[in-house]
Amino acid sequence: MTNESSETFINSLLGQMTIEEKVGQLNQAHPEGWQNTEMIRQGKAGSLLNASGALTGQSSSDSIGAELTNTLQQAALETRLKIPLIFGRDVIHGYRTVFPIPLAQAASFNLDLSCKAASVAAQEATASGIKWTFAPMLDIARDPRWGRVAEGNGEDPYLGARMARSLVLGYQGDDMALPNKLVACAKHYVGYGSAEGGRDYDNGEISEPTLRDIYLPPFQSAIQAGVGTVMSAFLDLNGIPATANHHLLTDVLRGEWGFDGFVVSDWESIAELIPHGIAENRNQAASLALHAGVDMDMVSQVYLDTLLDAVQAGKVPIQEIDEAVRRILRIKQRAGLFDHPFTDPRRFSREVLTAESRQLARQFARESMVLLKNKDNILPLRNFRRLLVAGDFINARAELFGTWSPDGRAEDVVPLDQGLKDIAPKDVEFWFADNVDKAMEYALQVDVVLVLLGEHPYRSGENANLSDLALSPGQAEFIDRMVAIGKPVVLVVFAGRPLVITRQLSQVDAVLYAWHPGIEGAAALGEIIFGTHAPSGHLPITFPRATGQVPVYYNHKNSGRPVTMNGQFTSRYLDIPNTPLFPFGYGLSYTSFDYSNLELSQPSIHGQIVVRAEITNSGGVAGNELVQLYVRDLVGSLTRPVRELKGFQRLELQPGETRSVSFTLDEQMLSFTRADGTRGTEPGRFQVWIAPNSASGLSGEFNL
Ligand code: BGC
């Protein structure tokens, strides 16, 4: 259908609907209590969430999901106007094939892999009857105390915007009506990651320029990529809860960016306008949210309970309801639900957890792991025959999934101990110990100790906030004991966030940050530890030295007394340096890279400028380098960040090989929100870097 005929179809449907039927479309119900299909037959839901999959207590192993959603859909098609339901679910980093957590995916800086993984997730979830995922989460996170840092792409708006596009295209493809494509949802709009103190659901205060330049770009990129839906956030942003924010939901999202899909609230976030203290009661909460631009009410049923009366009493204009229904029908139509409302249950056995999807998950896990330290090139483990593997994670299976993986199944995962054995050279002898006494005893007999520990997935994700970013209780002591034996120690950390590992870093010989790597995490780890592949991940978020240093992020402002100035009264701590433990963009390989000969195509930017440098593999093995481009606008009408990422490229180099890498900077890439509130560039001097991370690199200058 063309856009025009599709709008004609929607308008004609809308013209036939009663107010009750319209209000029903605005309601997203939880299937609890709705299994009684009579309610659906009465047209009281436009969408169900979690109607399929493991969260409902069913097994996600077979066609049950599709059969159940088909039954519910049948009930919807028995309504007067036969409007299909759209089934939503959190398919966050894979469905049955669980990929690394989103933060780890961002560490790969591999846009193509994220697109492919999202596309596998779409194929598997749709085979189970789901047509809409509440992903990607695009919240910029500068505070790792916040548990949901695991679900996003880290701290950088440029990387966040590039990832947003890949993920949306992966889920939706070019045509979300195809049976194996999901409608995506850009969430949580907006500023959710700025929650004070890292406490989930807490308030945020973000200035307009920071909102525009840091928090909004990933969302705008998702809209440009055609995302079908957006979710409004829980938080109170600058005094207006995001779910009641007309300016952001209507003026910016629809007015400035031209979004024509629909907005769903977060779970009960409309009813939460009452405790926020912006609505007196459910009636007011509903009318505020609808007026702001929230089209569908997730779970709280305030729309269903109040809007009919509100329209009849003249308190809510019917035009607002019509507009919300129109947007919902538009996405249902675009998703092909009017033509193909049912799912073929036979798809599940063919399309879920295939050999290819596992292969992709393994590659992704490998590329997301970040090597942080490698003293004397102890990794890959080559010259050691007797290996002790010790720590809380040695038998990990479902623990490798991380947060939001309700459809992953532990039995699909090869445990870490087995995974390592499968990959290791045949002559390696293994000892395994999950407790300290056993580990101490075995350690005396081995050549090297591999310690596997970190956060349990429940210590990461929604509302899993921490006031202290230290390793989990007992783990630091465990490492102390292992180190005391005097054998080389390699530490592998599994986590959903940057943890403070300052002390451990100085104690051990090597540190590999493995995040929560997903279903193929064990094999991926083995491939890196034993050197069939070199690590290539880079940090998408700054690692603090101490929790008290948070928030600490690379693209901060300089201050009038930067620590780099001389004197006692500069902006600094007495007890620790200002620099983080590891900067954004950091990551080692099994080789080393030298950067030389930075050149600019001309001294001033005229529309564009090309920045070039040579990168040499100066080590003894092949390796893959993530070359990064940063700029700094040295003087502006508003103060500017000390660095901003503007590009990245991967180079695969053989030992001794040198290659030239070039980036083209467009003038428009230097634009920002200026003092007068408009967006654009300002003439002046700019510094530019080609760099291996955000804290080093070769630099030059140009003028605009
Ligand atoms: C979360 C959302 C999620 C929704 C539905 C909420 O608690 O904040 O991210 O999509 O639940 O499960």
XYZ file of C-alpha atoms and ligand atoms in Angstrom:
716
model
C 0.000 0.000 0.000
C 1.239 3.505 -0.720
C 1.370 6.004 2.136
C -1.628 7.754 0.716
C -3.829 4.671 0.400
C -2.730 3.525 3.821
C -3.811 6.851 5.355
C -7.132 6.579 3.519
C -7.615 3.082 4.941
C -6.807 4.276 8.468
C -9.071 7.299 8.246
C -11.941 5.221 6.972
C -11.477 2.762 9.846
C -11.268 5.609 12.327
C -14.475 7.053 10.894
C -16.335 3.854 11.765
C -15.068 3.555 15.353
C -17.082 4.352 18.471
C -15.344 6.246 21.293
C -15.183 2.994 23.292
C -13.450 1.233 20.434
C -11.007 4.086 20.089
C -10.146 4.116 23.775
C -9.669 0.333 23.642
C -6.939 0.776 21.031
C -5.024 3.047 23.408
C -4.788 0.369 26.057
C -1.890 -2.047 26.357
C -2.877 -4.772 28.746
C -0.891 -7.351 30.632
C -2.279 -10.781 29.830
C -2.845 -11.590 33.498
C -6.584 -11.398 33.838
C -6.853 -11.025 30.082
C -6.585 -14.692 29.292
C -10.317 -14.352 29.343
C -10.572 -13.605 25.659
C -13.976 -12.086 26.270
C -12.243 -8.861 27.289
C -10.383 -8.768 24.000
C -13.627 -9.496 22.164
C -15.046 -6.404 23.823
C -12.296 -4.407 22.120
C -10.644 -3.263 25.332
C -7.038 -3.675 24.245
C -5.015 -2.469 21.298
C -1.966 -4.398 22.444
C -0.903 -7.066 24.905
C 2.541 -7.272 26.428
C 4.255 -10.457 27.498
C 1.491 -12.598 26.045
C 4.103 -14.998 24.745
C 7.394 -16.315 26.073
C 8.939 -17.444 29.285
C 7.761 -14.583 31.513
C 4.237 -15.910 31.341
C 5.459 -19.172 32.787
C 5.404 -20.958 29.443
C 8.345 -22.623 27.905
C 9.829 -20.708 25.018
C 11.103 -23.937 23.544
C 8.399 -24.572 21.034
C 5.444 -23.230 19.170
C 3.338 -22.475 22.263
C 3.983 -18.741 22.011
C 2.679 -18.506 18.465
C -0.310 -20.713 19.249
C -1.249 -18.593 22.240
C -0.909 -15.272 20.458
C -2.893 -16.696 17.548
C -5.736 -17.594 19.917
C -5.713 -14.121 21.412
C -5.509 -12.583 17.949
C -8.475 -14.623 16.847
C -10.485 -13.043 19.658
C -9.423 -9.568 18.501
C -10.512 -10.402 14.974
C -13.944 -11.265 16.291
C -14.502 -7.627 17.295
C -16.819 -5.524 15.163
C -14.048 -3.868 13.163
C -11.584 -6.776 13.307
C -8.631 -4.633 14.375
C -5.659 -6.894 15.179
C -3.658 -6.735 18.399
C 0.046 -5.965 18.392
C 1.981 -8.217 20.792
C 4.856 -6.461 22.574
C 7.737 -7.808 24.602
C 11.203 -6.906 25.826
C 13.453 -8.558 23.271
C 16.536 -6.675 24.371
C 19.681 -8.539 23.336
C 18.354 -11.551 21.550
C 15.460 -13.912 22.158
C 16.432 -17.557 22.557
C 19.839 -16.834 21.005
C 21.070 -14.465 23.685
C 23.677 -11.997 22.429
C 25.966 -9.927 24.671
C 24.207 -7.246 26.711
C 23.722 -3.973 24.835
C 26.603 -2.216 26.630
C 28.906 -5.035 25.516
C 27.560 -4.809 21.976
C 28.510 -1.139 21.993
C 32.033 -2.142 23.082
C 32.454 -3.963 19.780
C 31.916 -0.673 17.916
C 30.657 -3.063 15.228
C 27.487 -1.595 13.756
C 27.053 -4.396 11.288
C 27.075 -7.058 14.009
C 24.495 -5.197 16.093
C 22.269 -4.917 13.059
C 22.605 -8.642 12.344
C 21.982 -9.604 15.977
C 18.843 -7.453 16.100
C 17.697 -9.104 12.933
C 18.173 -12.592 14.442
C 16.259 -11.449 17.532
C 13.450 -10.261 15.269
C 13.341 -13.561 13.428
C 13.158 -15.596 16.649
C 10.704 -13.373 18.516
C 8.303 -13.117 15.588
C 8.370 -16.925 15.313
C 6.916 -16.848 18.807
C 4.076 -14.479 17.942
C 5.684 -11.228 19.062
C 5.579 -8.297 16.653
C 6.948 -5.432 18.706
C 10.060 -5.172 20.852
C 10.661 -2.559 23.539
C 14.167 -1.964 22.237
C 16.595 -0.395 21.595
C 17.252 1.437 24.835
C 19.003 4.640 23.781
C 19.588 6.291 27.130
C 22.968 7.952 27.477
C 24.435 6.803 30.784
C 27.198 8.688 32.557
C 26.643 7.027 35.898
C 27.450 3.322 36.274
C 25.719 3.195 39.635
C 22.506 3.143 37.587
C 21.724 -0.527 36.935
C 20.302 0.077 33.477
C 23.651 1.205 32.134
C 23.841 -2.446 30.962
C 20.922 -1.955 28.584
C 22.261 0.957 26.585
C 25.189 1.984 24.431
C 27.169 3.842 27.062
C 28.034 7.501 27.435
C 28.630 8.829 23.960
C 25.977 10.471 21.754
C 27.812 9.782 18.480
C 28.256 6.068 19.161
C 24.727 5.990 20.613
C 23.280 7.512 17.467
C 25.163 5.136 15.158
C 24.090 2.119 17.228
C 20.492 3.372 17.313
C 20.327 3.337 13.540
C 21.835 -0.150 13.198
C 19.556 -1.631 15.818
C 16.390 -0.106 14.396
C 17.314 -1.330 10.917
C 18.145 -4.753 12.319
C 14.783 -5.155 14.038
C 12.594 -3.539 11.405
C 14.534 -4.040 8.171
C 13.261 -2.032 5.215
C 9.786 -3.369 5.696
C 8.421 -4.145 9.141
C 5.506 -5.976 7.559
C 7.707 -8.953 6.711
C 6.839 -11.899 8.962
C 10.355 -12.026 10.449
C 10.599 -8.319 11.337
C 9.729 -6.587 14.596
C 8.514 -3.068 15.195
C 11.222 -1.362 17.279
C 10.738 1.080 20.156
C 13.232 3.825 20.996
C 13.261 4.101 24.778
C 13.225 5.701 27.306
C 12.443 9.125 25.945
C 14.283 10.992 27.392
C 16.995 11.643 29.948
C 16.221 8.475 31.947
C 19.932 7.729 32.431
C 20.418 11.016 34.269
C 18.585 9.764 37.385
C 20.115 11.448 40.416
C 22.523 9.334 42.418
C 22.139 6.521 39.889
C 18.821 5.596 41.546
C 16.467 4.192 38.936
C 13.226 6.189 38.462
C 14.711 9.222 40.253
C 14.637 12.743 38.887
C 17.030 14.303 36.401
C 18.056 17.882 35.723
C 19.488 18.413 32.256
C 20.094 21.798 30.657
C 18.573 22.375 27.224
C 21.965 22.390 25.388
C 23.054 19.173 27.115
C 19.707 17.564 26.390
C 19.972 18.519 22.726
C 23.650 17.671 22.229
C 24.063 14.620 24.466
C 20.746 12.910 25.288
C 18.588 13.502 22.204
C 20.891 12.495 19.290
C 20.397 8.708 19.614
C 16.620 9.219 19.577
C 16.732 11.517 16.594
C 18.852 8.952 14.792
C 16.283 6.227 15.556
C 13.519 8.443 14.155
C 15.581 9.065 11.020
C 16.014 5.302 10.681
C 12.222 4.947 10.715
C 11.587 3.538 14.183
C 7.882 2.719 14.569
C 7.422 3.554 18.230
C 8.931 5.483 21.142
C 8.541 4.830 24.885
C 8.209 7.722 27.315
C 10.474 7.503 30.350
C 9.593 7.179 34.035
C 11.644 10.096 35.241
C 10.787 13.637 36.217
C 12.982 15.697 33.918
C 13.532 19.310 34.929
C 10.246 19.296 36.831
C 8.026 17.725 34.171
C 7.743 13.928 34.155
C 8.775 12.657 30.725
C 5.368 10.993 30.318
C 3.653 14.385 30.605
C 6.131 16.438 28.617
C 4.302 18.038 25.708
C 7.362 19.934 24.542
C 9.511 16.811 24.136
C 6.806 14.363 23.031
C 5.026 16.658 20.636
C 7.031 19.763 19.711
C 10.405 18.042 19.386
C 9.526 14.447 18.480
C 6.700 15.145 16.055
C 7.142 18.812 15.215
C 10.889 19.051 14.726
C 11.702 15.474 13.769
C 8.527 14.456 11.933
C 7.930 11.207 13.866
C 4.613 9.716 12.716
C 4.568 6.469 14.723
C 3.132 6.111 18.221
C 4.379 6.687 21.740
C 3.755 4.111 24.454
C 4.160 4.985 28.124
C 6.518 2.978 30.288
C 4.979 0.493 32.706
C 2.285 2.426 34.630
C 4.159 5.677 34.059
C 0.870 7.461 33.319
C -0.618 6.501 36.683
C 2.719 7.491 38.262
C 2.031 11.096 37.337
C 0.028 11.075 40.599
C 2.938 10.237 42.953
C 5.128 12.543 40.858
C 2.747 15.230 42.105
C 1.731 16.609 38.739
C -1.714 15.006 38.588
C -4.346 14.974 41.312
C -5.989 11.730 40.218
C -6.231 9.147 37.426
C -8.468 11.365 35.294
C -5.970 14.163 35.314
C -3.026 11.798 34.790
C -4.696 10.371 31.684
C -5.552 13.711 30.146
C -2.087 15.138 30.839
C -0.314 12.191 29.225
C -2.625 12.063 26.217
C -2.303 15.778 25.654
C 1.482 15.544 25.973
C 1.543 12.947 23.185
C 1.483 9.506 24.848
C -0.720 7.397 22.603
C -0.739 4.025 24.346
C -1.001 3.333 28.064
C 1.208 0.449 29.209
C -0.566 -1.530 31.928
C -1.990 1.202 34.180
C -5.396 1.198 32.405
C -6.006 4.834 33.195
C -6.904 5.564 29.586
C -9.360 2.684 29.538
C -10.906 3.705 32.837
C -11.178 7.459 32.333
C -11.048 8.692 28.750
C -14.572 7.793 27.672
C -16.095 9.858 30.475
C -13.557 12.622 29.942
C -14.529 12.976 26.282
C -18.228 12.853 27.087
C -17.761 15.510 29.771
C -15.911 17.704 27.266
C -12.684 17.528 29.281
C -10.607 15.781 26.625
C -11.027 16.743 22.960
C -11.943 13.789 20.768
C -9.329 15.031 18.264
C -6.570 14.071 20.707
C -7.939 10.555 20.962
C -8.374 10.311 17.200
C -4.796 11.358 16.621
C -3.487 8.734 19.074
C -5.623 5.999 17.491
C -4.535 7.059 14.024
C -0.854 6.684 14.973
C -1.437 3.247 16.491
C -3.409 2.020 13.477
C -0.724 3.428 11.187
C 1.959 1.290 12.819
C -0.292 -1.781 12.894
C -0.903 -1.252 9.221
C 2.790 -0.666 8.485
C 3.595 -3.818 10.450
C 1.331 -5.784 8.141
C -1.004 -6.868 10.928
C -4.202 -6.203 8.993
C -3.000 -8.509 6.217
C -1.102 -11.103 8.290
C -2.413 -11.085 11.858
C -1.315 -14.661 12.672
C 2.047 -16.371 13.149
C 2.909 -19.670 11.548
C 3.752 -21.906 14.544
C 5.961 -24.109 12.357
C 8.447 -21.283 12.032
C 9.739 -21.777 15.561
C 11.543 -25.062 15.061
C 13.115 -23.875 11.816
C 14.110 -20.350 12.721
C 15.093 -20.303 16.361
C 18.569 -21.007 17.744
C 20.178 -22.016 14.482
C 23.833 -22.869 13.953
C 24.265 -19.480 12.231
C 22.693 -17.536 15.084
C 25.027 -19.247 17.563
C 27.983 -18.459 15.342
C 26.975 -14.818 15.245
C 26.535 -14.772 19.021
C 30.020 -16.185 19.443
C 31.592 -13.621 17.141
C 29.721 -10.837 18.907
C 30.791 -12.031 22.351
C 34.391 -12.195 21.193
C 34.352 -8.731 19.673
C 32.730 -7.185 22.730
C 35.329 -8.314 25.286
C 37.833 -5.622 26.245
C 41.432 -6.353 27.202
C 42.413 -3.820 29.866
C 45.822 -5.070 30.940
C 48.258 -7.631 29.568
C 51.572 -7.524 31.404
C 54.430 -9.092 29.463
C 51.896 -10.407 26.949
C 50.797 -13.159 29.305
C 47.690 -13.503 27.143
C 47.067 -15.428 25.029
C 48.028 -18.332 27.284
C 50.609 -20.160 25.223
C 53.462 -21.283 27.393
C 51.450 -22.664 30.271
C 50.392 -26.258 30.474
C 48.756 -26.468 33.902
C 45.896 -24.062 34.435
C 43.722 -23.384 37.469
C 40.333 -21.846 36.677
C 38.807 -20.414 39.834
C 36.012 -18.109 40.950
C 32.263 -17.632 41.223
C 31.654 -17.905 37.497
C 33.396 -21.166 36.623
C 30.129 -23.077 36.209
C 28.208 -20.105 34.859
C 25.474 -20.731 32.336
C 22.417 -18.459 32.575
C 24.662 -16.043 34.488
C 26.357 -15.330 31.163
C 23.134 -13.932 29.710
C 22.918 -10.780 31.802
C 19.861 -8.662 32.399
C 16.644 -8.888 30.315
C 17.003 -12.320 28.848
C 13.758 -14.015 29.928
C 13.684 -16.220 26.834
C 17.230 -17.524 27.077
C 17.537 -21.025 28.526
C 20.388 -22.183 30.701
C 20.525 -25.562 29.007
C 21.423 -23.921 25.693
C 24.645 -22.598 27.201
C 27.874 -24.512 27.354
C 29.202 -23.757 30.867
C 32.430 -21.819 31.113
C 34.539 -24.715 32.373
C 33.447 -26.872 29.457
C 33.759 -24.039 26.949
C 37.349 -23.372 27.956
C 38.290 -27.039 27.723
C 36.726 -27.327 24.279
C 38.878 -24.526 22.904
C 42.162 -25.104 24.777
C 45.123 -26.837 23.124
C 44.994 -30.554 23.829
C 47.989 -30.583 26.167
C 46.532 -28.063 28.626
C 45.666 -29.625 31.995
C 42.813 -28.009 33.893
C 42.009 -27.672 37.566
C 38.712 -26.049 38.578
C 37.819 -24.478 41.907
C 34.752 -22.499 42.865
C 35.837 -21.847 46.425
C 38.914 -20.368 47.942
C 40.167 -23.379 49.892
C 40.136 -25.660 46.880
C 41.673 -22.908 44.782
C 44.529 -22.406 47.276
C 45.253 -26.096 47.300
C 45.246 -26.481 43.504
C 47.115 -23.255 42.864
C 50.320 -24.759 44.176
C 50.287 -27.324 41.380
C 49.640 -25.075 38.378
C 51.533 -22.615 36.164
C 48.876 -19.925 35.927
C 45.580 -18.966 37.565
C 42.558 -17.782 35.600
C 40.061 -16.058 37.901
C 36.487 -15.762 36.603
C 34.199 -13.555 38.646
C 32.010 -10.469 38.597
C 28.417 -9.405 38.873
C 25.508 -11.767 38.942
C 22.997 -10.595 36.315
C 20.544 -9.715 39.102
C 23.045 -7.115 40.262
C 22.612 -5.345 36.953
C 19.622 -4.050 34.995
C 16.386 -2.373 36.011
C 16.569 -0.929 39.506
C 19.785 -2.832 40.265
C 21.530 0.317 41.420
C 24.669 0.416 43.518
C 26.119 2.976 45.880
C 29.467 1.212 45.677
C 30.903 -0.035 42.395
C 33.270 -2.512 44.034
C 33.342 -6.180 43.055
C 30.643 -8.310 44.703
C 31.234 -9.238 48.354
C 34.105 -11.653 48.862
C 35.558 -11.323 45.370
C 38.312 -8.832 46.195
C 39.456 -11.109 49.036
C 39.374 -14.075 46.677
C 41.721 -12.253 44.303
C 43.998 -11.247 47.217
C 44.365 -14.906 48.164
C 45.063 -16.011 44.603
C 47.652 -13.303 44.076
C 49.379 -14.173 47.350
C 50.304 -17.598 45.985
C 52.723 -15.941 43.592
C 51.598 -17.571 40.346
C 50.620 -15.349 37.390
C 46.949 -14.362 37.637
C 44.633 -13.492 34.752
C 41.371 -11.872 35.846
C 38.203 -12.105 33.756
C 35.385 -9.843 34.931
C 31.757 -10.507 34.001
C 29.592 -7.464 34.589
C 26.791 -5.261 33.359
C 28.591 -2.033 34.188
C 32.028 -0.574 34.824
C 33.117 -1.826 38.235
C 35.861 -0.217 40.279
C 38.797 -2.607 39.867
C 41.606 -0.175 40.652
C 43.248 -2.352 43.277
C 42.842 -5.594 41.327
C 44.398 -3.984 38.270
C 47.623 -3.417 40.122
C 47.590 -6.937 41.585
C 47.014 -9.192 38.601
C 48.918 -9.757 35.356
C 46.032 -9.400 32.928
C 42.425 -8.181 32.992
C 39.827 -9.046 30.400
C 36.409 -7.381 30.736
C 33.893 -9.901 29.397
C 30.606 -8.120 30.396
C 27.656 -10.513 30.258
C 28.571 -12.112 26.935
C 25.476 -14.222 26.176
C 24.860 -17.765 25.035
C 28.260 -18.305 23.367
C 30.271 -16.482 26.029
C 32.233 -19.543 27.110
C 33.577 -20.406 23.674
C 34.260 -16.753 22.894
C 36.260 -16.447 26.100
C 38.224 -19.590 25.280
C 39.050 -18.254 21.835
C 40.485 -15.097 23.321
C 42.286 -16.665 26.256
C 43.964 -19.281 24.080
C 44.590 -16.893 21.195
C 42.584 -18.276 18.307
C 41.270 -14.696 18.154
C 42.679 -11.447 19.512
C 40.529 -9.126 21.628
C 39.256 -6.025 19.842
C 36.598 -4.447 22.094
C 36.906 -0.850 23.305
C 35.158 0.786 26.246
C 31.899 2.556 25.374
C 31.915 4.123 28.837
C 34.546 5.550 31.177
C 35.824 3.343 34.006
C 36.157 5.231 37.308
C 38.980 4.798 39.807
C 36.557 5.110 42.705
C 32.795 5.301 43.060
C 33.133 8.830 44.418
C 34.544 9.950 41.069
C 31.179 9.289 39.389
C 29.892 10.869 37.200
C 33.087 10.792 35.185
C 32.884 10.887 31.375
C 35.272 11.807 28.618
C 33.299 14.588 26.947
C 33.208 16.843 30.010
C 33.781 20.603 30.085
C 37.185 22.064 30.851
C 36.306 24.373 33.829
C 38.139 27.626 34.522
C 40.712 25.790 36.590
C 41.377 22.512 34.855
C 43.595 20.092 36.715
C 46.178 20.476 33.961
C 46.906 24.039 35.176
C 49.566 24.634 37.798
C 48.716 25.563 41.351
C 46.888 24.274 44.342
C 43.431 25.540 43.471
C 42.575 23.510 40.396
C 39.551 21.295 40.013
C 40.711 18.033 41.566
C 40.485 15.467 44.368
C 42.981 15.279 47.193
C 42.968 11.501 47.295
C 42.872 10.335 43.667
C 43.850 11.734 40.267
C 41.133 13.257 38.075
C 41.812 10.842 35.269
C 39.643 7.736 35.135
C 40.990 4.230 35.548
C 40.319 3.714 31.833
C 39.063 6.330 29.407
C 36.229 5.943 26.940
C 37.465 4.203 23.789
C 40.224 2.268 25.554
C 41.015 -1.346 24.655
C 44.150 -3.416 24.007
C 44.920 -6.097 21.474
C 47.563 -8.841 21.432
C 49.771 -6.538 19.429
C 50.633 -2.843 19.671
C 49.915 0.028 17.297
C 51.883 3.196 16.605
C 50.224 6.351 15.335
C 52.266 8.751 13.171
C 52.166 11.507 10.535
C 48.894 13.263 11.273
C 47.979 15.487 8.336
C 45.097 17.796 7.545
C 44.039 18.385 3.936
C 44.054 22.171 4.486
C 44.455 24.627 7.370
C 40.762 25.617 7.338
C 37.585 23.655 6.870
C 35.711 24.643 3.711
C 32.625 22.488 3.881
C 34.884 19.527 4.624
C 38.340 18.683 5.827
C 40.205 15.395 5.574
C 42.252 14.226 8.545
C 44.775 11.484 7.969
C 47.308 9.471 9.956
C 49.405 6.345 9.595
C 48.897 3.387 11.846
C 51.548 0.693 12.186
C 51.225 -2.697 13.778
C 54.391 -2.536 15.848
C 53.920 -5.863 17.612
C 54.526 -9.445 16.665
C 51.027 -10.676 15.749
C 48.156 -9.567 13.532
C 45.640 -7.281 15.163
C 42.583 -5.150 14.709
C 42.693 -1.507 15.792
C 39.732 0.789 16.396
C 40.973 4.157 15.141
C 38.974 7.037 16.590
C 38.446 10.636 15.486
C 37.855 13.340 18.091
C 37.446 17.121 17.909
C 37.383 20.024 20.293
C 35.823 23.366 19.541
C 38.265 25.586 21.403
C 36.084 28.673 21.872
C 32.294 28.845 21.647
C 29.341 30.990 22.684
C 28.734 28.176 25.186
C 31.580 26.175 26.711
C 32.347 23.042 24.724
C 33.396 19.496 25.707
C 37.151 18.808 25.904
C 36.692 16.119 23.254
C 33.883 14.741 21.139
C 33.933 11.509 19.153
C 33.188 12.156 15.477
C 34.163 8.931 13.777
C 35.752 5.492 14.081
C 37.170 2.905 11.716
C 38.606 -0.555 12.117
C 41.931 -1.573 10.610
C 43.220 -5.119 10.398
C 47.027 -5.009 10.303
C 49.669 -7.681 9.940
C 52.846 -7.398 12.053
C 54.996 -4.555 10.707
C 52.269 -3.355 8.336
C 51.494 0.383 8.081
C 48.279 1.771 6.654
C 46.990 5.251 6.220
C 43.573 6.007 7.658
C 41.561 9.074 6.724
C 38.407 10.679 8.046
C 36.334 13.334 6.340
C 34.878 15.879 8.732
C 31.854 17.774 7.449
C 31.294 21.235 8.765
C 27.840 20.202 9.921
C 29.482 17.631 12.248
C 30.846 20.592 14.228
C 27.432 22.054 14.933
C 26.054 22.301 18.435
C 23.354 24.033 20.438
C 24.587 27.604 20.714
C 23.986 30.259 23.354
C 20.938 31.592 21.505
C 19.395 28.090 21.448
C 19.835 27.565 17.705
C 21.914 24.756 16.261
C 24.874 25.501 14.044
C 28.605 26.034 13.902
C 30.682 28.986 15.052
C 33.891 30.196 13.445
C 37.107 29.681 15.354
C 39.851 27.192 16.119
C 39.328 23.449 16.456
C 41.615 20.753 17.727
C 41.398 17.320 16.125
C 42.800 13.925 17.127
C 43.257 10.584 15.504
C 43.512 8.378 18.530
C 43.376 4.896 20.032
C 41.129 6.227 22.849
C 39.677 9.462 24.210
C 42.709 10.312 26.353
C 45.567 10.114 23.871
C 46.374 10.295 20.163
C 47.950 12.594 17.585
C 46.516 16.049 17.403
C 46.367 18.952 14.981
C 44.407 22.174 14.545
C 42.226 23.774 11.911
C 40.056 26.852 11.577
C 36.468 27.309 10.671
C 10.813 -0.969 31.789
C 10.778 -0.916 30.285
C 10.156 -2.184 29.741
C 8.770 -2.331 30.343
C 8.000 -3.539 29.822
C 9.480 -1.350 32.399
O 9.607 -1.614 33.750
O 11.233 0.288 32.273
O 12.078 -0.743 29.771
O 10.117 -2.143 28.350
O 8.899 -2.458 31.752
O 8.487 -4.725 30.299
